[in-house]
Short mmCIF file of C-alpha atoms in Angstrom, two decimals:
data_model
loop_
_atom_site.label_atom_id
_atom_site.label_comp_id
_atom_site.label_asym_id
_atom_site.label_seq_id
_atom_site.Cartn_x
_atom_site.Cartn_y
_atom_site.Cartn_z
CA MET A 23 -1.27 0.59 -14.90
CA ALA A 24 1.03 3.53 -14.46
CA PHE A 25 -0.58 6.58 -16.32
CA ILE A 26 1.82 8.71 -18.54
CA ASP A 27 0.66 12.50 -18.44
CA LEU A 28 2.67 14.07 -21.23
CA SER A 29 1.13 17.56 -20.51
CA LYS A 30 3.03 17.29 -17.16
CA ASN A 31 5.95 15.18 -18.28
CA GLU A 32 5.37 12.75 -15.55
CA ILE A 33 4.55 9.04 -14.91
CA GLN A 34 2.02 8.56 -12.09
CA VAL A 35 2.41 5.51 -10.21
CA LYS A 36 -0.26 3.96 -8.01
CA ILE A 37 0.18 2.22 -4.71
CA VAL A 38 -2.52 0.84 -2.57
CA TYR A 39 -2.40 0.07 1.16
CA TYR A 40 -4.56 -3.15 1.82
CA GLY A 41 -5.25 -5.13 4.92
CA PRO A 42 -8.21 -5.75 7.39
CA GLY A 43 -10.48 -3.02 8.98
CA ARG A 44 -8.77 -0.98 11.87
CA GLY A 45 -5.31 -2.68 11.01
CA GLY A 46 -3.42 0.57 10.54
CA LYS A 47 -3.89 1.50 6.79
CA THR A 48 -5.07 4.80 7.58
CA SER A 49 -2.54 5.58 10.28
CA ASN A 50 0.19 4.61 7.97
CA LEU A 51 -0.98 7.45 5.48
CA LEU A 52 -1.83 10.01 7.81
CA TYR A 53 1.62 9.66 9.54
CA ILE A 54 3.28 10.06 5.89
CA HIS A 55 1.12 12.96 4.92
CA GLU A 56 1.78 14.79 8.29
CA SER A 57 5.50 14.20 8.31
CA MET A 58 6.32 14.76 4.29
CA SER A 59 7.19 18.16 3.26
CA LYS A 60 4.21 20.11 1.71
CA GLN A 61 6.36 21.04 -1.14
CA VAL A 62 6.42 17.53 -2.41
CA CYS A 63 3.17 16.27 -0.97
CA GLY A 64 -0.32 16.78 -2.66
CA LYS A 65 -3.64 17.28 -0.60
CA MET A 66 -5.08 14.44 1.23
CA VAL A 67 -8.61 13.63 -0.10
CA THR A 68 -10.82 11.60 2.41
CA VAL A 69 -13.95 9.44 1.45
CA ASP A 70 -15.92 8.78 4.37
CA THR A 71 -18.07 5.54 4.47
CA LYS A 72 -19.96 4.28 7.76
CA GLY A 73 -17.29 3.19 10.10
CA ASP A 74 -14.39 3.37 7.61
CA ARG A 75 -12.37 5.43 5.31
CA THR A 76 -10.62 5.71 2.00
CA LEU A 77 -7.72 8.07 1.80
CA PHE A 78 -5.64 9.40 -1.05
CA PHE A 79 -2.63 11.65 -1.64
CA ASP A 80 0.30 11.92 -3.97
CA PHE A 81 3.81 13.07 -3.64
CA LEU A 82 7.02 13.48 -5.71
CA PRO A 83 9.92 11.32 -4.20
CA LEU A 84 12.80 13.48 -4.78
CA ASN A 85 15.52 11.11 -4.18
CA ILE A 86 14.28 9.17 -7.40
CA GLY A 87 15.06 11.85 -9.74
CA LYS A 88 13.75 11.59 -13.31
CA VAL A 89 13.07 8.43 -15.53
CA LEU A 90 13.44 8.83 -19.56
CA ASN A 91 13.40 12.66 -18.81
CA MET A 92 9.83 12.36 -16.93
CA THR A 93 9.10 12.94 -13.39
CA ILE A 94 7.78 10.08 -11.20
CA ARG A 95 4.66 10.98 -9.11
CA VAL A 96 3.51 8.57 -6.48
CA GLN A 97 -0.21 8.14 -5.72
CA LEU A 98 -0.98 6.43 -2.41
CA TYR A 99 -4.49 4.99 -1.46
CA THR A 100 -6.04 3.31 1.24
CA VAL A 101 -9.03 0.81 0.96
CA PRO A 102 -12.00 0.34 3.46
CA GLY A 103 -11.08 -2.81 5.43
CA GLN A 104 -14.69 -3.73 6.09
CA VAL A 105 -16.19 -6.61 3.80
CA MET A 106 -19.34 -4.62 3.25
CA TYR A 107 -17.20 -2.20 1.13
CA ASN A 108 -15.59 -4.80 -1.33
CA THR A 109 -17.19 -2.80 -4.18
CA THR A 110 -15.08 0.33 -3.05
CA ARG A 111 -11.76 -1.97 -2.73
CA LYS A 112 -12.43 -3.24 -6.39
CA LEU A 113 -12.65 0.52 -7.54
CA VAL A 114 -9.75 1.59 -5.85
CA LEU A 115 -7.67 -1.21 -7.29
CA ARG A 116 -8.23 -0.10 -10.79
CA GLY A 117 -4.96 0.74 -12.33
CA ILE A 118 -2.94 -0.45 -9.53
CA ASP A 119 1.05 -0.81 -9.69
CA GLY A 120 1.89 -1.86 -6.14
CA VAL A 121 0.30 -3.11 -2.87
CA ALA A 122 1.33 -2.58 0.83
CA PHE A 123 -0.50 -5.11 3.02
CA VAL A 124 -1.02 -4.09 6.53
CA ALA A 125 -1.67 -6.88 8.70
CA ASP A 126 -2.93 -6.58 12.42
CA SER A 127 -0.52 -8.03 14.80
CA LEU A 128 -3.47 -8.65 17.31
CA ARG A 129 -4.00 -12.30 17.81
CA VAL A 130 -7.73 -11.68 17.71
CA GLN A 131 -7.30 -10.70 14.18
CA GLN A 132 -5.36 -13.56 12.84
CA LYS A 133 -8.61 -14.72 10.74
CA LYS A 134 -9.14 -11.37 9.49
CA ASN A 135 -5.55 -10.98 8.05
CA LEU A 136 -6.03 -14.29 6.13
CA GLU A 137 -9.47 -13.21 5.09
CA SER A 138 -8.09 -9.68 3.74
CA LEU A 139 -5.01 -11.39 1.86
CA GLU A 140 -7.30 -13.87 0.12
CA ASN A 141 -9.91 -10.97 -0.88
CA LEU A 142 -6.84 -9.12 -2.33
CA THR A 143 -5.95 -12.04 -4.10
CA GLU A 144 -9.61 -12.38 -5.57
CA ASN A 145 -10.02 -8.76 -6.41
CA LEU A 146 -6.64 -8.52 -8.31
CA LYS A 147 -7.65 -11.20 -10.43
CA ASP A 148 -10.46 -9.18 -11.63
CA GLU A 149 -7.74 -6.69 -12.53
CA GLY A 150 -5.89 -9.46 -14.54
CA LEU A 151 -3.29 -9.37 -12.04
CA THR A 152 -1.91 -11.97 -9.55
CA VAL A 153 -0.64 -11.52 -6.01
CA GLU A 154 2.69 -13.34 -6.75
CA LYS A 155 3.56 -11.16 -9.53
CA ILE A 156 2.43 -7.50 -8.33
CA PRO A 157 5.01 -5.44 -6.56
CA LEU A 158 4.11 -6.10 -2.98
CA VAL A 159 5.44 -5.90 0.68
CA LEU A 160 4.07 -6.80 4.04
CA GLN A 161 3.73 -4.73 7.14
CA TYR A 162 3.14 -6.25 10.62
CA ASN A 163 1.86 -3.46 12.49
CA LYS A 164 0.87 -2.98 16.20
CA ARG A 165 3.83 -4.32 17.45
CA ASP A 166 4.23 -1.89 20.25
CA LEU A 167 1.39 -3.26 21.89
CA GLY A 168 3.17 -6.09 22.94
CA LYS A 169 4.71 -3.93 25.80
CA SER A 170 0.94 -3.64 27.24
CA ASN A 171 0.56 -7.48 27.61
CA ILE A 172 -1.88 -7.42 24.74
CA PRO A 173 -1.87 -10.82 23.05
CA LEU A 174 0.02 -10.70 19.85
CA LEU A 175 0.93 -13.04 16.82
CA THR A 176 4.59 -13.57 16.59
CA ILE A 177 6.42 -12.57 13.94
CA GLU A 178 6.86 -16.19 13.05
CA GLU A 179 3.05 -16.88 13.02
CA LEU A 180 2.59 -13.99 10.85
CA GLU A 181 5.25 -15.00 8.31
CA SER A 182 3.72 -18.55 8.24
CA ASP A 183 0.17 -17.21 7.71
CA LEU A 184 0.90 -14.53 5.07
CA ASN A 185 4.43 -14.77 3.74
CA SER A 186 5.36 -18.55 3.53
CA SER A 187 4.61 -18.83 -0.13
CA LEU A 188 4.88 -15.27 -1.17
CA ARG A 189 8.38 -14.51 0.31
CA VAL A 190 8.27 -10.77 -0.14
CA PRO A 191 9.90 -8.20 2.34
CA SER A 192 7.87 -7.52 5.38
CA PHE A 193 8.42 -4.90 8.26
CA GLN A 194 7.45 -4.71 11.98
CA SER A 195 5.79 -1.45 12.82
CA SER A 196 3.94 0.77 14.94
CA ALA A 197 1.98 3.16 12.42
CA LEU A 198 0.71 5.61 14.98
CA ALA A 199 4.25 6.14 16.28
CA GLY A 200 5.60 6.05 12.88
CA GLU A 201 7.71 3.05 13.45
CA GLY A 202 8.25 1.25 10.28
CA VAL A 203 6.15 3.32 8.08
CA TYR A 204 8.76 4.90 5.65
CA GLU A 205 10.68 1.58 5.56
CA THR A 206 7.61 0.09 4.26
CA LEU A 207 6.93 2.95 1.92
CA ARG A 208 10.36 3.00 0.50
CA GLU A 209 10.49 -0.58 -0.32
CA ILE A 210 7.19 -0.61 -2.05
CA SER A 211 7.89 2.58 -3.88
CA LYS A 212 11.29 1.20 -4.82
CA ARG A 213 9.72 -2.23 -6.19
CA THR A 214 6.84 -0.47 -7.93
CA ILE A 215 8.81 1.93 -9.73
CA LYS A 216 11.33 -0.50 -11.17
CA SER A 217 8.38 -2.77 -12.24
CA VAL A 218 6.72 0.22 -13.90
CA ILE A 219 9.79 1.04 -15.58
CA GLN A 220 10.45 -2.39 -17.01
CA LYS A 221 6.70 -2.57 -18.11
CA MET A 222 6.64 1.08 -19.64
CA GLY A 223 10.25 1.58 -20.98
CA GLY A 224 9.34 0.43 -24.56
CA ASP A 225 6.18 2.36 -24.52
CA LEU A 226 7.84 5.63 -23.37
CA ALA A 227 10.64 5.39 -25.90
CA GLY A 228 8.34 5.04 -28.75
CA LYS A 229 6.26 8.38 -27.60
CA ARG A 230 9.38 10.50 -27.14
#
């Protein structure tokens, strides 16, 4: 759940990028961090594990302004995609407010996408949350590789596999090139902040 820091007069909102290993979660955060103004963007922290990484940084979305006279600070995290690091995934999910699920468009990764979404569902349950109710968007990454004749899942297949019941916004992307990255970030930030305000409005009013 979002954290209220009265000493800084701000609400800290946590969004986690989730998905299969090598699917593009890290590429999303690297692109965002490198292209965002350092005046609003915090330092990136990297935790290396064998063959995978967990990243974190925060930023102030200037176009949102203040909510109940408090500044919104968005924290972005990735989780390691490999199954062996599920304990780390669970730790990163603590206090989560929203999820951007990054699916790999490579046809050979179809099973991994499904397994990762199922894993997200299970780990959210441990936090008392459900994948149906938490702010969530889907990103279908590596769409540019179709130009190289690499077998990709069609958008229809990805929608059928991952979004047939969730019915959340989805975006095509090439995270390395930055295509679809900010569209994904804007939508999950908007949904997450709206959800946090609805949940915390009464609490904030009582504390002011």
